Every structure is written in structure tokens, then in C-alpha cells.
CSV table of C-alpha atoms and ligand atoms in Angstrom, one decimal:
chain,number,residue,atom,x,y,z
A,1,MET,CA,234.0,148.8,70.6
A,2,ASP,CA,232.5,150.8,73.5
A,3,SER,CA,232.0,149.3,76.9
A,4,ILE,CA,230.2,150.4,80.0
A,5,LEU,CA,231.7,150.6,83.5
A,6,VAL,CA,229.4,150.1,86.4
A,7,THR,CA,230.5,150.6,90.0
A,8,GLY,CA,228.5,148.9,92.8
A,9,ASN,CA,226.0,151.3,94.2
A,10,GLY,CA,224.0,152.2,97.3
A,11,PRO,CA,220.3,153.1,97.1
A,12,LEU,CA,218.9,154.9,94.1
A,13,SER,CA,216.4,157.7,94.1
A,14,GLY,CA,214.7,159.9,91.5
A,15,GLN,CA,212.8,159.5,88.3
A,16,ILE,CA,213.4,157.7,85.0
A,17,PRO,CA,211.4,158.6,81.9
A,18,ILE,CA,210.3,155.5,79.9
A,19,ALA,CA,210.5,155.7,76.1
A,20,GLY,CA,208.1,154.5,73.4
A,21,ALA,CA,208.3,150.8,72.8
A,22,LYS,CA,211.0,149.5,70.4
A,23,ASN,CA,209.0,146.5,69.5
A,24,ALA,CA,205.8,148.5,68.9
A,25,CYS,CA,207.7,151.0,66.8
A,26,LEU,CA,209.4,148.3,64.7
A,27,THR,CA,205.9,147.0,63.6
A,28,LEU,CA,204.3,150.5,63.3
A,29,MET,CA,207.0,151.7,60.9
A,30,PRO,CA,206.4,149.0,58.2
A,31,ALA,CA,202.7,149.8,58.4
A,32,THR,CA,203.6,152.9,56.4
A,33,LEU,CA,204.1,150.6,53.4
A,34,LEU,CA,200.3,149.9,53.5
A,35,SER,CA,199.3,153.4,52.4
A,36,ASP,CA,200.5,156.0,49.9
A,37,GLU,CA,199.6,158.7,52.4
A,38,PRO,CA,201.9,159.9,55.3
A,39,LEU,CA,202.1,158.0,58.6
A,40,THR,CA,203.6,159.9,61.5
A,41,LEU,CA,204.7,158.3,64.7
A,42,THR,CA,205.3,160.3,67.9
A,43,ASN,CA,207.0,159.1,71.1
A,44,ALA,CA,209.4,157.0,69.0
A,45,PRO,CA,212.5,155.7,70.9
A,46,ARG,CA,216.0,156.7,69.7
A,47,LEU,CA,217.6,153.4,69.0
A,48,SER,CA,219.9,151.7,66.5
A,49,ASP,CA,217.1,149.2,65.7
A,50,ILE,CA,214.9,152.1,64.6
A,51,ARG,CA,217.7,153.4,62.4
A,52,THR,CA,218.0,150.0,60.9
A,53,MET,CA,214.3,149.9,60.1
A,54,THR,CA,214.6,153.5,58.7
A,55,ALA,CA,217.3,152.3,56.4
A,56,LEU,CA,215.3,149.3,55.3
A,57,LEU,CA,212.2,151.3,54.5
A,58,GLY,CA,214.4,153.8,52.7
A,59,SER,CA,215.8,151.0,50.5
A,60,LEU,CA,212.2,150.2,49.5
A,61,GLY,CA,211.5,153.8,48.4
A,62,ALA,CA,209.7,155.0,51.5
A,63,GLU,CA,210.8,158.4,53.0
A,64,VAL,CA,211.4,158.5,56.7
A,65,SER,CA,212.2,161.9,58.3
A,66,THR,CA,213.3,162.0,61.9
A,67,LEU,CA,212.0,165.2,63.7
A,68,GLN,CA,212.3,166.5,67.2
A,69,ASP,CA,215.6,164.8,67.9
A,70,GLY,CA,214.3,161.5,66.7
A,71,LYS,CA,211.1,161.3,68.8
A,72,VAL,CA,208.9,161.9,65.7
A,73,LEU,CA,209.1,159.7,62.6
A,74,ALA,CA,207.3,161.2,59.6
A,75,MET,CA,207.0,158.5,57.0
A,76,SER,CA,205.7,158.5,53.5
A,77,SER,CA,205.5,155.6,51.0
A,78,HIS,CA,204.0,157.2,48.0
A,79,ASP,CA,205.7,154.8,45.5
A,80,LEU,CA,207.7,151.8,46.3
A,81,THR,CA,210.8,151.7,44.2
A,82,SER,CA,211.9,148.2,45.3
A,83,HIS,CA,210.2,145.2,46.7
A,84,THR,CA,213.4,143.5,47.9
A,85,ALA,CA,214.5,143.7,51.5
A,86,ASP,CA,218.2,143.0,51.2
A,87,TYR,CA,220.3,140.6,53.3
A,88,ASP,CA,222.7,143.4,54.3
A,89,ILE,CA,220.0,145.2,56.3
A,90,VAL,CA,217.8,142.3,57.3
A,91,ARG,CA,220.6,140.3,58.9
A,92,LYS,CA,221.1,143.1,61.4
A,93,MET,CA,217.5,142.8,62.7
A,94,ARG,CA,215.0,140.0,62.7
A,95,ALA,CA,212.0,142.5,62.8
A,96,SER,CA,212.9,143.3,59.2
A,97,ILE,CA,210.6,140.4,58.3
A,98,LEU,CA,207.7,142.7,59.2
A,99,VAL,CA,207.9,144.4,55.8
A,100,LEU,CA,206.8,141.2,54.1
A,101,GLY,CA,203.1,141.3,54.9
A,102,PRO,CA,202.6,145.1,54.1
A,103,MET,CA,204.5,144.9,50.7
A,104,LEU,CA,202.6,141.8,49.7
A,105,ALA,CA,199.3,143.4,50.6
A,106,ARG,CA,199.9,146.6,48.8
A,107,ASP,CA,201.6,145.5,45.6
A,108,GLY,CA,201.2,141.7,45.5
A,109,GLN,CA,205.0,141.1,45.6
A,110,ALA,CA,207.8,141.0,48.1
A,111,VAL,CA,211.3,139.5,48.3
A,112,VAL,CA,212.8,139.4,51.8
A,113,SER,CA,216.0,137.9,53.0
A,114,LEU,CA,215.7,135.4,55.8
A,115,PRO,CA,216.5,137.4,59.0
A,116,GLY,CA,219.2,137.4,61.6
A,117,GLY,CA,218.8,139.2,65.0
A,118,CYS,CA,219.6,138.2,68.6
A,119,ALA,CA,221.3,134.8,68.9
A,120,ILE,CA,218.7,133.4,71.2
A,121,GLY,CA,217.5,130.3,69.5
A,122,ALA,CA,216.6,129.1,66.0
A,123,ARG,CA,213.8,131.7,65.5
A,124,PRO,CA,212.4,130.5,62.1
A,125,VAL,CA,209.8,132.5,60.1
A,126,ASP,CA,207.6,129.6,59.1
A,127,LEU,CA,204.6,130.9,60.9
A,128,HIS,CA,204.8,134.3,59.1
A,129,LEU,CA,205.0,132.4,55.7
A,130,ARG,CA,202.1,130.0,56.6
A,131,ALA,CA,199.9,132.9,57.7
A,132,LEU,CA,200.4,134.8,54.5
A,133,GLU,CA,199.8,131.6,52.4
A,134,ALA,CA,196.5,131.3,54.2
A,135,LEU,CA,195.7,134.7,52.6
A,136,GLY,CA,196.5,133.4,49.2
A,137,ALA,CA,200.2,134.3,48.8
A,138,GLN,CA,202.6,132.0,47.0
A,139,MET,CA,205.9,131.5,48.7
A,140,GLU,CA,209.2,130.3,47.4
A,141,LEU,CA,212.5,130.1,49.4
A,142,LYS,CA,215.5,130.7,47.1
A,143,ASP,CA,219.1,131.6,47.8
A,144,GLY,CA,218.3,132.7,51.4
A,145,TYR,CA,215.4,134.9,50.3
A,146,VAL,CA,211.6,134.5,50.6
A,147,HIS,CA,210.0,135.3,47.3
A,148,ALA,CA,206.3,136.0,47.9
A,149,ARG,CA,203.6,136.8,45.3
A,150,ALA,CA,199.9,137.4,45.3
A,151,PRO,CA,199.2,138.4,41.7
A,152,GLY,CA,195.4,139.0,42.2
A,153,GLY,CA,195.9,140.5,45.6
A,154,LEU,CA,195.5,138.8,49.0
A,155,LYS,CA,192.2,137.2,50.0
A,156,GLY,CA,190.8,137.1,53.5
A,157,GLY,CA,191.2,133.7,55.2
A,158,ARG,CA,191.4,131.7,58.4
A,159,ILE,CA,194.8,131.7,60.1
A,160,ASP,CA,195.2,129.3,63.1
A,161,PHE,CA,198.6,129.7,64.7
A,162,PRO,CA,199.9,126.4,66.4
A,163,PHE,CA,201.5,128.6,69.1
A,164,VAL,CA,201.7,132.3,69.8
A,165,SER,CA,204.0,134.4,67.7
A,166,VAL,CA,204.1,138.2,68.1
A,167,GLY,CA,205.8,138.9,64.8
A,168,ALA,CA,203.7,136.5,62.7
A,169,THR,CA,200.5,138.0,64.3
A,170,GLU,CA,201.7,141.4,63.3
A,171,ASN,CA,202.6,140.4,59.7
A,172,ALA,CA,199.2,138.7,59.3
A,173,LEU,CA,197.3,141.6,60.8
A,174,MET,CA,198.9,144.2,58.6
A,175,ALA,CA,198.5,142.0,55.4
A,176,ALA,CA,194.8,141.3,56.3
A,177,THR,CA,193.9,145.0,56.4
A,178,LEU,CA,194.1,145.2,52.6
A,179,ALA,CA,193.0,141.6,51.7
A,180,LYS,CA,189.6,141.1,50.1
A,181,GLY,CA,187.1,139.8,52.6
A,182,THR,CA,187.3,138.7,56.2
A,183,THR,CA,190.4,137.3,57.9
A,184,VAL,CA,190.2,135.6,61.3
A,185,ILE,CA,193.5,135.1,63.2
A,186,GLY,CA,193.2,132.4,65.8
A,187,ASN,CA,195.7,132.0,68.7
A,188,ALA,CA,196.8,135.5,68.0
A,189,ALA,CA,199.4,137.2,70.2
A,190,ARG,CA,197.9,139.5,72.8
A,191,GLU,CA,200.9,141.7,73.5
A,192,PRO,CA,200.3,145.5,74.1
A,193,GLU,CA,202.4,146.0,70.9
A,194,ILE,CA,199.7,144.2,68.9
A,195,VAL,CA,197.0,146.4,70.5
A,196,ASP,CA,199.0,149.4,69.6
A,197,LEU,CA,199.5,148.3,66.0
A,198,ALA,CA,195.8,147.6,65.6
A,199,ALA,CA,194.9,151.1,67.0
A,200,CYS,CA,197.2,152.7,64.5
A,201,LEU,CA,195.8,150.6,61.6
A,202,VAL,CA,192.3,151.5,62.7
A,203,LYS,CA,193.3,155.2,62.6
A,204,MET,CA,194.5,154.5,59.0
A,205,GLY,CA,191.0,153.2,58.1
A,206,ALA,CA,191.4,149.5,58.8
A,207,GLN,CA,188.5,147.4,60.3
A,208,ILE,CA,189.8,145.3,63.1
A,209,ASP,CA,188.0,143.6,66.1
A,210,GLY,CA,189.5,141.7,69.0
A,211,ALA,CA,193.1,143.0,69.1
A,212,GLY,CA,194.4,142.1,72.6
A,213,THR,CA,192.4,138.8,72.6
A,214,GLY,CA,193.3,135.5,71.1
A,215,THR,CA,191.0,136.0,68.1
A,216,ILE,CA,191.4,139.0,65.8
A,217,THR,CA,188.9,139.6,63.0
A,218,VAL,CA,189.9,141.9,60.1
A,219,GLN,CA,187.5,143.1,57.4
A,220,GLY,CA,189.7,144.0,54.5
A,221,VAL,CA,189.3,147.5,53.0
A,222,GLU,CA,190.2,148.9,49.5
A,223,ARG,CA,192.9,151.4,50.8
A,224,LEU,CA,194.3,152.8,54.0
A,225,HIS,CA,195.0,156.5,54.5
A,226,GLY,CA,197.4,158.6,56.5
A,227,ALA,CA,197.4,158.9,60.3
A,228,THR,CA,199.4,160.2,63.3
A,229,HIS,CA,200.0,157.8,66.2
A,230,PRO,CA,201.9,157.8,69.5
A,231,VAL,CA,204.0,154.7,70.2
A,232,VAL,CA,202.9,152.9,73.4
A,233,THR,CA,205.2,152.9,76.4
A,234,ASP,CA,208.1,150.4,76.3
A,235,ARG,CA,207.0,147.7,78.9
A,236,ILE,CA,210.4,146.0,78.7
A,237,GLU,CA,212.4,149.2,79.3
A,238,LEU,CA,209.9,149.9,82.1
A,239,GLY,CA,210.4,146.5,83.7
A,240,THR,CA,214.2,146.8,83.4
A,241,TYR,CA,214.4,150.1,85.3
A,242,MET,CA,211.9,148.9,87.8
A,243,LEU,CA,214.5,146.3,88.8
A,244,ALA,CA,217.2,149.0,89.5
A,245,PRO,CA,215.7,150.1,92.9
A,246,ALA,CA,214.7,146.4,93.5
A,247,ILE,CA,218.4,145.5,93.2
A,248,CYS,CA,220.1,148.5,94.8
A,249,GLY,CA,217.4,149.7,97.3
A,250,GLY,CA,216.0,153.2,97.4
A,251,GLU,CA,212.9,154.4,95.5
A,252,VAL,CA,212.5,155.2,91.8
A,253,GLU,CA,209.6,156.5,89.9
A,254,LEU,CA,209.2,155.3,86.3
A,255,LEU,CA,207.5,158.1,84.3
A,256,GLY,CA,204.9,156.9,81.9
A,257,GLY,CA,204.7,153.4,83.4
A,258,ARG,CA,201.4,151.5,84.0
A,259,LYS,CA,200.8,148.3,85.8
A,260,ALA,CA,198.6,147.0,83.0
A,261,LEU,CA,201.7,146.8,80.8
A,262,VAL,CA,203.7,144.7,83.3
A,263,GLY,CA,201.0,142.8,85.4
A,264,ALA,CA,202.6,139.4,85.7
A,265,PHE,CA,206.0,141.0,86.3
A,266,CYS,CA,204.6,143.1,89.1
A,267,ASP,CA,203.0,140.0,90.7
A,268,LYS,CA,206.5,138.4,90.8
A,269,LEU,CA,208.1,141.5,92.2
A,270,ASP,CA,205.4,141.6,94.9
A,271,GLU,CA,206.2,137.9,95.7
A,272,ALA,CA,209.9,138.9,96.0
A,273,GLY,CA,209.1,141.7,98.4
A,274,ILE,CA,209.2,144.6,96.0
A,275,GLU,CA,206.4,147.2,96.3
A,276,VAL,CA,205.1,148.8,93.1
A,277,THR,CA,202.7,151.7,93.5
A,278,GLU,CA,200.8,153.6,90.8
A,279,THR,CA,201.4,157.3,90.9
A,280,GLU,CA,200.0,160.2,89.0
A,281,ARG,CA,202.9,160.1,86.5
A,282,GLY,CA,203.8,156.5,86.4
A,283,LEU,CA,205.0,153.7,88.8
A,284,SER,CA,207.0,154.0,92.0
A,285,VAL,CA,209.2,151.1,93.1
A,286,LYS,CA,210.9,150.2,96.3
A,287,ARG,CA,211.8,147.2,98.5
A,288,ARG,CA,209.3,146.4,101.2
A,289,GLU,CA,212.1,144.9,103.4
A,290,ASP,CA,215.8,144.9,103.3
A,291,HIS,CA,216.0,141.4,101.6
A,292,VAL,CA,214.6,140.1,98.4
A,293,LYS,CA,212.9,136.7,98.5
A,294,ALA,CA,213.6,134.0,95.9
A,295,VAL,CA,210.7,133.4,93.5
A,296,ASN,CA,210.1,131.0,90.6
A,297,VAL,CA,209.4,132.5,87.2
A,298,THR,CA,208.1,130.9,84.0
A,299,THR,CA,208.2,133.0,80.8
A,300,GLU,CA,205.0,133.0,78.7
A,301,PRO,CA,203.3,135.0,76.0
A,302,PHE,CA,201.4,138.1,77.2
A,303,PRO,CA,199.8,138.4,79.7
A,304,GLY,CA,202.3,136.1,81.3
A,305,PHE,CA,205.9,136.9,82.4
A,306,PRO,CA,207.8,138.3,79.4
A,307,THR,CA,210.8,136.4,78.1
A,308,ASP,CA,212.4,139.9,77.4
A,309,LEU,CA,212.5,140.5,81.2
A,310,GLN,CA,213.9,137.0,82.2
A,311,ALA,CA,217.6,138.0,82.1
A,312,GLN,CA,217.0,141.1,84.2
A,313,MET,CA,214.9,139.2,86.7
A,314,MET,CA,217.7,136.7,87.0
A,315,ALA,CA,220.1,139.5,87.9
A,316,LEU,CA,217.8,140.4,90.8
A,317,LEU,CA,217.4,136.8,92.0
A,318,CYS,CA,221.2,136.3,92.1
A,319,THR,CA,221.2,138.0,95.5
A,320,ALA,CA,217.8,136.9,96.8
A,321,ASP,CA,217.3,134.8,99.9
A,322,GLY,CA,216.9,131.2,98.8
A,323,VAL,CA,216.7,129.3,95.6
A,324,SER,CA,214.8,130.5,92.5
A,325,VAL,CA,213.9,128.5,89.4
A,326,LEU,CA,213.5,130.4,86.1
A,327,GLU,CA,211.9,128.5,83.3
A,328,GLU,CA,212.2,129.8,79.7
A,329,THR,CA,209.5,128.5,77.5
A,330,ILE,CA,209.7,131.0,74.5
A,331,PHE,CA,213.3,130.7,73.3
A,332,GLU,CA,215.4,127.6,73.7
A,333,ASN,CA,218.8,129.3,74.1
A,334,ARG,CA,218.1,132.3,76.3
A,335,PHE,CA,220.4,131.8,79.3
A,336,MET,CA,223.6,133.1,77.8
A,337,HIS,CA,223.8,135.7,80.5
A,338,ALA,CA,224.1,133.0,83.2
A,339,PRO,CA,227.8,132.2,82.6
A,340,GLU,CA,228.5,136.0,82.6
A,341,LEU,CA,226.6,136.5,85.9
A,342,MET,CA,228.5,133.5,87.3
A,343,ARG,CA,231.8,135.4,86.6
A,344,MET,CA,230.4,137.9,89.1
A,345,GLY,CA,230.0,135.2,91.7
A,346,ALA,CA,226.4,134.2,91.0
A,347,ARG,CA,225.4,130.6,91.7
A,348,ILE,CA,223.4,129.4,88.7
A,349,ASP,CA,222.8,125.9,87.3
A,350,VAL,CA,221.4,125.8,83.8
A,351,HIS,CA,219.7,122.6,82.8
A,352,GLY,CA,217.7,122.6,79.5
A,353,GLY,CA,215.0,125.3,79.7
A,354,HIS,CA,215.5,125.8,83.4
A,355,ALA,CA,218.0,127.8,85.5
A,356,THR,CA,218.3,127.3,89.2
A,357,VAL,CA,219.6,130.4,90.9
A,358,THR,CA,220.9,130.1,94.5
A,359,GLY,CA,221.1,133.6,96.0
A,360,VAL,CA,224.5,134.8,97.3
A,361,ALA,CA,225.1,137.5,99.8
A,362,GLN,CA,227.0,139.8,97.4
A,363,LEU,CA,228.0,139.8,93.8
A,364,LYS,CA,231.5,140.9,92.8
A,365,GLY,CA,232.4,143.2,89.9
A,366,ALA,CA,234.1,141.5,86.9
A,367,PRO,CA,234.8,142.1,83.2
A,368,VAL,CA,231.8,140.6,81.4
A,369,MET,CA,230.5,140.4,77.9
A,370,ALA,CA,227.1,141.3,76.6
A,371,THR,CA,225.7,138.4,74.4
A,372,ASP,CA,222.3,139.9,73.4
A,373,LEU,CA,220.1,142.9,74.0
A,374,ARG,CA,218.4,141.9,77.2
A,375,ALA,CA,221.4,139.9,78.6
A,376,SER,CA,223.5,143.1,78.3
A,377,VAL,CA,221.2,145.1,80.5
A,378,SER,CA,221.0,142.3,83.0
A,379,LEU,CA,224.8,142.5,83.4
A,380,ILE,CA,224.5,146.3,84.1
A,381,LEU,CA,221.8,145.7,86.7
A,382,ALA,CA,224.0,143.0,88.3
A,383,GLY,CA,226.9,145.4,88.2
A,384,LEU,CA,224.9,148.0,90.2
A,385,ALA,CA,224.5,145.4,92.9
A,386,ALA,CA,228.1,144.1,92.9
A,387,ALA,CA,231.0,145.1,95.0
A,388,GLY,CA,233.6,147.0,92.9
A,389,ASP,CA,233.7,147.6,89.1
A,390,THR,CA,232.0,145.7,86.4
A,391,LEU,CA,233.1,146.3,82.8
A,392,VAL,CA,230.5,145.3,80.3
A,393,SER,CA,231.9,144.9,76.7
A,394,ARG,CA,230.0,144.6,73.4
A,395,VAL,CA,227.5,147.2,74.4
A,396,TYR,CA,226.3,147.7,70.8
A,397,HIS,CA,223.7,145.1,71.7
A,398,LEU,CA,222.4,147.6,74.3
A,399,ASP,CA,222.2,150.4,71.8
A,400,ARG,CA,219.6,148.4,69.9
A,401,GLY,CA,217.1,148.6,72.6
A,402,TYR,CA,217.9,151.1,75.4
A,403,GLU,CA,218.2,154.9,74.7
A,404,HIS,CA,220.5,156.9,77.0
A,405,VAL,CA,220.9,154.0,79.5
A,406,VAL,CA,223.9,155.7,81.1
A,407,GLY,CA,222.1,159.0,81.5
A,408,LYS,CA,218.9,157.5,82.8
A,409,LEU,CA,220.7,155.5,85.5
A,410,ARG,CA,223.0,158.3,86.4
A,411,GLY,CA,219.9,160.5,86.9
A,412,VAL,CA,218.9,158.3,89.8
A,413,GLY,CA,222.3,158.2,91.4
A,414,ALA,CA,224.0,155.2,89.7
A,415,ARG,CA,227.7,155.1,89.2
A,416,ILE,CA,227.9,154.2,85.5
A,417,GLU,CA,229.9,155.5,82.5
A,418,ARG,CA,230.4,154.7,78.9
A,419,ILE,CA,234.0,154.1,77.9
A,420,HIS,CA,234.4,155.1,74.2
A,421,ALA,CA,236.7,152.8,72.2
A,422,THR,CA,239.7,154.7,71.0
B,1,UD1,C1,209.0,139.4,69.5
B,1,UD1,C2,209.9,140.5,70.1
B,1,UD1,C3,210.9,139.9,71.0
B,1,UD1,C4,210.3,139.0,72.1
B,1,UD1,C5,209.4,137.9,71.4
B,1,UD1,C6,208.6,137.1,72.4
B,1,UD1,C7,209.8,142.2,68.4
B,1,UD1,C8,210.6,143.0,67.4
B,1,UD1,N1,210.5,141.3,69.1
B,1,UD1,O1,209.9,138.6,68.7
B,1,UD1,O2,211.6,141.0,71.7
B,1,UD1,O3,211.3,138.3,72.8
B,1,UD1,O4,208.4,138.6,70.5
B,1,UD1,O5,207.8,137.9,73.2
B,1,UD1,O6,208.7,142.5,68.6
B,1,UD1,N2,208.6,131.1,66.0
B,1,UD1,C9,208.6,130.1,65.1
B,1,UD1,N3,208.3,130.3,63.8
B,1,UD1,C10,207.9,131.6,63.4
B,1,UD1,C11,207.9,132.6,64.3
B,1,UD1,C12,208.3,132.3,65.6
B,1,UD1,O7,208.9,128.9,65.4
B,1,UD1,O8,207.6,131.8,62.2
B,1,UD1,C13,209.0,130.8,67.4
B,1,UD1,C14,210.2,131.5,67.9
B,1,UD1,O9,211.4,130.9,67.5
B,1,UD1,C15,210.0,131.6,69.4
B,1,UD1,C16,208.4,131.7,69.5
B,1,UD1,O10,208.0,131.3,68.2
B,1,UD1,O11,210.4,130.4,70.0
B,1,UD1,C17,207.9,133.1,69.7
B,1,UD1,O12,208.5,134.0,68.9
B,1,UD1,P1,207.8,135.3,68.4
B,1,UD1,O13,206.7,135.7,69.3
B,1,UD1,O14,207.5,135.2,66.9
B,1,UD1,O15,209.0,136.4,68.6
B,1,UD1,P2,209.3,137.6,67.6
B,1,UD1,O16,208.1,138.2,67.0
B,1,UD1,O17,210.4,137.3,66.8
């Protein structure tokens, strides 16, 4: 298994291009199942999760061609040859559940294995199933699979989510585009990835109002047609690399970044003493003073502070002046990076959904282990700030969500290399 060697660094400078959003692409790709005409995505990220979704769609009979070195995905789902999303693929990635709504809406049948994915909590799919039931689907759980049927087609209905779920909102939104009549989705997720999905579906002929607000209204249509759509910028990759100059000093410009994608995160950076400026080509980030101040952070659904940036923010706060409290409200088991950061000399006390971080003057390099996607990149960020070498193992987690992490960080002067397993 490959690992990544990071050596503590001085100030960084230069530019980092930000890719299209993994999480947007993973919901835009299944949207191809809604139409028998081609759907082309541009600005796609080159990631193992995208290859997993490509394999999943291929197993259902869709054709996915990767063009321009993987940045363009040309997809076509003329005929579905299977309606079963198999355990062997689904277990690798939780987002596989997103084929359920589209298959059901198009052909009235779908069988999907219960998903795996990052080990950051129980992560059930009950909200997905309840939302599709509200559109008339019949669900049965058998042998680890969800068997869904809608013999007469889906019918518009009212869905009220008890709490916000990004994936369940996406599944419901895609399914509702082809349901007969009107669907109203209450307590819908408002993430930029939902807005991007809705924009693509509208290009395909769907009638959708309110994406980006808590109530989305969908007027079902007979059929959707082909479209070409650019994937929105990855706000999590953006936020991650914004933290590199915050941790190491220097100034880095994130190409393609916009404050609107990371508003709550920018507010916290500002409080910590990090200056974020909008430029013609993106966002420029530098420290306002030499020291970073401690801040308290609570993760929330968009537009709040994203849970997917909590681990990386913790890496910054490990060397801040004072005591920070991070509260995780989305996933119950998302502090697995804390013990690894502590191996590097961080002072962290995890108690339930809270982590108290007492800043230390300097982290020290150590061998550490990546436990999930965002945790792994937090260890790389911490390594950049540590004295000496940090060896991050199990970096296959990283490959799921960050393209060319080594090249991008080296481009701004970081001392980082990938050690290939022999
Ligand atoms: C998506 C993102 C993930 C991010 C998360 C929250 C993708 C591919 N992944 O995941 O990176 O961390 O949003 O911003 O877009 N829940 C249930 N029942 C359900 C569904 C969810 O209880 O049926 C719970 C989850 O366990 C979690 C909370 O709801 O505690 C929010 O999860 P959700 O927004 O659904 O996350 P994902 O869509 O899986």
C-alpha cells in the first residue's frame, strides 16, 4: 500500500487549481440513468470514487467514456441491461445508493445493495427509502439488498425530511423529475451540489423550483433528454487547500474558488486570523498575523460549517493560540483523526460529539495512519506544520477524493512525496 511522506515546511506560495466536486459528480453521474439520451459532464475530477461510479453505471448497462484525460465523462444509458447494484461495487462507496432513485423513476424497479463507504458513523439509508416510498415505491429489505418497485411508475408526493440529508435529497430530487404530478421536498439539503444537480436536471428538461432553499418543488415530466453540464467547483478540496497557507504561512491562490461556496468556513478562518481575498481567478489566502487564534467550530448542513472540513480545521487549530472546541453534529464517529494528530504531539480531548484542542507551539512528525478520506488529508496538513517527517499510510482513502494531492502541494513549495509500495 502506498504512503505519503511529508516534511515540515516553511511558507508556501503559488497557485493551486481546484477540481470539479467529487460529491457533485457522484450525483450527476447517476442522473444519466434518467434519460436514454447522452449526458456529458465536463470539469469532472479524476478520482477513484468516480471510477467506482463508472463501474457501477457500467454494470447496469450504461456506457461511460472518459475523455480529455478523465476531465470529461460522456455517458449514455440507452438501455439498462440490469437493475441490480451489486454488493461488490456498492460496498466500496456509499454514494452508490444514488442509482436507486433514477432506476426506479425510469423503469419502476431497482435492487441496490446496502452501502458501505467511510467508517464515520452508522450512516443508514432510511431517509432515502422513506422519500421514495412517499413517491409510491414499495420497498423490501432482503439479504442485504433494497428491493424497490413502482409498477405503475412513481407519483408526485410530499416528502418531509426529519433532518437534512444530502444524499436522500438528491435521490428524491432525481426520482421526482419523472414522477407523475408535483413533488414537494421539505427540509431539503441546500448544499451547492444540490443546486448543481438541479441545474443539470433542468438542462435535461426537468421542472424544478427552489433548489438551494429548504423547499424544492418538482413538476414531473414524461421524459428527460440529453445535456452537457460542467461540474461545480469542489468546495471541500478548496477549503482543504485554503488551510495549507493558513498552517504553513505564505500566500496561496486557489484557482476557481469562490467565497459563496465556503462562506461559513471563511468566517471561521477570519476569526482565526486568516485573510481570504477574492481575486479575478479565485481566492487568495494568507495569515493576517504570525499566529493563528483558537476558534470554536460547530459542523452543520450548508450553509453552516461543513463536516467534511472539520478534520482539516482541527489540524490548523492544533497549533493555534489557546483552546478551541470543535463540535461534530452530522456524524457521530468523526474524530478518528484525533488520536493520529495526538501522535504528532497535538493536545486533543474527545468527549462525545466534542473535541477540545489546546494549541501547542509545534507539532512533531510521526508515522500516522489515514482512517478516512478527510482524516487522511488533515494528517498531511498537520505534517506540513510539523517538525521533521510524517509518514501517512493507507493513502488509498485520499485517492477517493483528492486528485494529484502531491503535485498540487509541491506546486506551492511543499515537501511531500508519494512512496509507492513495492
Ligand atoms: C454527503 C457527502 C459527504 C458529507 C455529507 C454531509 C456525498 C457523496 N457525500 O453524504 O461527504 O459528509 O453529505 O455533508 O455527497 N442519515 C440517516 N439516514 C439516511 C441518510 C442519512 O440517518 O437515510 C444521517 C447520516 O448518518 C448523517 C446525516 O444523516 O448523520 C447526514 O448525512 P447525509 O447528508 O445523508 O450524508 P451523505 O449524503 O451520505
